[in-house]
Amino acid sequence: MKKLRKLHVFLVTLLLGGAIMSFRLFDGNFSTESIHEWALDSLFLAAIIGFIAVKWLKRKGKLD
Protein backbone atom coordinates (compact mmCIF):
# COMPACT_ATOMS: atom_id res chain seq x y z
CA MET A 1 0.00 0.00 0.00
CA LYS A 2 1.20 3.49 -0.81
CA LYS A 3 2.53 5.48 2.11
CA LEU A 4 0.91 8.78 3.01
CA ARG A 5 2.74 12.05 3.28
CA LYS A 6 2.44 14.44 6.17
CA LEU A 7 1.16 17.15 3.82
CA HIS A 8 -1.78 14.96 2.80
CA VAL A 9 -2.64 14.25 6.43
CA PHE A 10 -2.38 17.98 7.21
CA LEU A 11 -4.72 18.98 4.37
CA VAL A 12 -7.27 16.29 5.20
CA THR A 13 -7.34 17.32 8.86
CA LEU A 14 -7.87 20.97 7.88
CA LEU A 15 -10.80 19.95 5.69
CA LEU A 16 -12.28 17.78 8.43
CA GLY A 17 -11.89 20.50 11.05
CA GLY A 18 -13.56 23.06 8.80
CA ALA A 19 -16.37 20.73 7.84
CA ILE A 20 -17.11 19.61 11.38
CA MET A 21 -17.17 23.17 12.71
CA SER A 22 -19.16 24.61 9.76
CA PHE A 23 -22.26 24.93 11.94
CA ARG A 24 -20.53 27.97 13.52
CA LEU A 25 -20.80 29.81 10.22
CA PHE A 26 -24.47 29.05 9.77
CA ASP A 27 -25.36 29.93 13.36
CA GLY A 28 -23.73 33.35 13.02
CA ASN A 29 -25.10 34.14 9.53
CA PHE A 30 -21.55 34.49 8.18
CA SER A 31 -20.76 37.53 10.30
CA THR A 32 -17.15 38.56 10.83
CA GLU A 33 -17.22 37.31 14.41
CA SER A 34 -18.61 33.91 13.44
CA ILE A 35 -16.00 33.53 10.69
CA HIS A 36 -13.19 34.26 13.17
CA GLU A 37 -14.70 31.87 15.70
CA TRP A 38 -15.10 29.19 13.03
CA ALA A 39 -11.49 29.59 11.87
CA LEU A 40 -10.03 29.33 15.36
CA ASP A 41 -12.20 26.39 16.37
CA SER A 42 -11.49 24.60 13.08
CA LEU A 43 -7.73 25.00 13.48
CA PHE A 44 -7.89 23.75 17.06
CA LEU A 45 -9.92 20.72 16.06
CA ALA A 46 -7.65 20.06 13.06
CA ALA A 47 -4.60 20.13 15.34
CA ILE A 48 -6.14 17.53 17.64
CA ILE A 49 -7.25 15.28 14.78
CA GLY A 50 -3.89 15.70 13.04
CA PHE A 51 -1.90 14.81 16.14
CA ILE A 52 -3.93 11.64 16.68
CA ALA A 53 -3.78 10.70 12.99
CA VAL A 54 0.00 11.14 12.75
CA LYS A 55 0.62 9.06 15.87
CA TRP A 56 -1.71 6.30 14.66
CA LEU A 57 -0.33 6.26 11.08
CA LYS A 58 3.28 6.21 12.27
CA ARG A 59 2.49 3.28 14.55
CA LYS A 60 0.93 1.44 11.60
CA GLY A 61 3.94 2.30 9.38
CA LYS A 62 1.87 4.10 6.78
CA LEU A 63 3.35 7.59 7.09
CA ASP A 64 6.56 8.84 5.47
Coordinates of C-alpha atoms in Angstrom, one line a residue:
M1 CA 0.0 0.0 0.0
K2 CA 1.2 3.5 -0.8
K3 CA 2.5 5.5 2.1
L4 CA 0.9 8.8 3.0
R5 CA 2.7 12.0 3.3
K6 CA 2.4 14.4 6.2
L7 CA 1.2 17.1 3.8
H8 CA -1.8 15.0 2.8
V9 CA -2.6 14.3 6.4
F10 CA -2.4 18.0 7.2
L11 CA -4.7 19.0 4.4
V12 CA -7.3 16.3 5.2
T13 CA -7.3 17.3 8.9
L14 CA -7.9 21.0 7.9
L15 CA -10.8 19.9 5.7
L16 CA -12.3 17.8 8.4
G17 CA -11.9 20.5 11.0
G18 CA -13.6 23.1 8.8
A19 CA -16.4 20.7 7.8
I20 CA -17.1 19.6 11.4
M21 CA -17.2 23.2 12.7
S22 CA -19.2 24.6 9.8
F23 CA -22.3 24.9 11.9
R24 CA -20.5 28.0 13.5
L25 CA -20.8 29.8 10.2
F26 CA -24.5 29.0 9.8
D27 CA -25.4 29.9 13.4
G28 CA -23.7 33.4 13.0
N29 CA -25.1 34.1 9.5
F30 CA -21.6 34.5 8.2
S31 CA -20.8 37.5 10.3
T32 CA -17.2 38.6 10.8
E33 CA -17.2 37.3 14.4
S34 CA -18.6 33.9 13.4
I35 CA -16.0 33.5 10.7
H36 CA -13.2 34.3 13.2
E37 CA -14.7 31.9 15.7
W38 CA -15.1 29.2 13.0
A39 CA -11.5 29.6 11.9
L40 CA -10.0 29.3 15.4
D41 CA -12.2 26.4 16.4
S42 CA -11.5 24.6 13.1
L43 CA -7.7 25.0 13.5
F44 CA -7.9 23.8 17.1
L45 CA -9.9 20.7 16.1
A46 CA -7.6 20.1 13.1
A47 CA -4.6 20.1 15.3
I48 CA -6.1 17.5 17.6
I49 CA -7.3 15.3 14.8
G50 CA -3.9 15.7 13.0
F51 CA -1.9 14.8 16.1
I52 CA -3.9 11.6 16.7
A53 CA -3.8 10.7 13.0
V54 CA 0.0 11.1 12.7
K55 CA 0.6 9.1 15.9
W56 CA -1.7 6.3 14.7
L57 CA -0.3 6.3 11.1
K58 CA 3.3 6.2 12.3
R59 CA 2.5 3.3 14.6
K60 CA 0.9 1.4 11.6
G61 CA 3.9 2.3 9.4
K62 CA 1.9 4.1 6.8
L63 CA 3.3 7.6 7.1
D64 CA 6.6 8.8 5.5

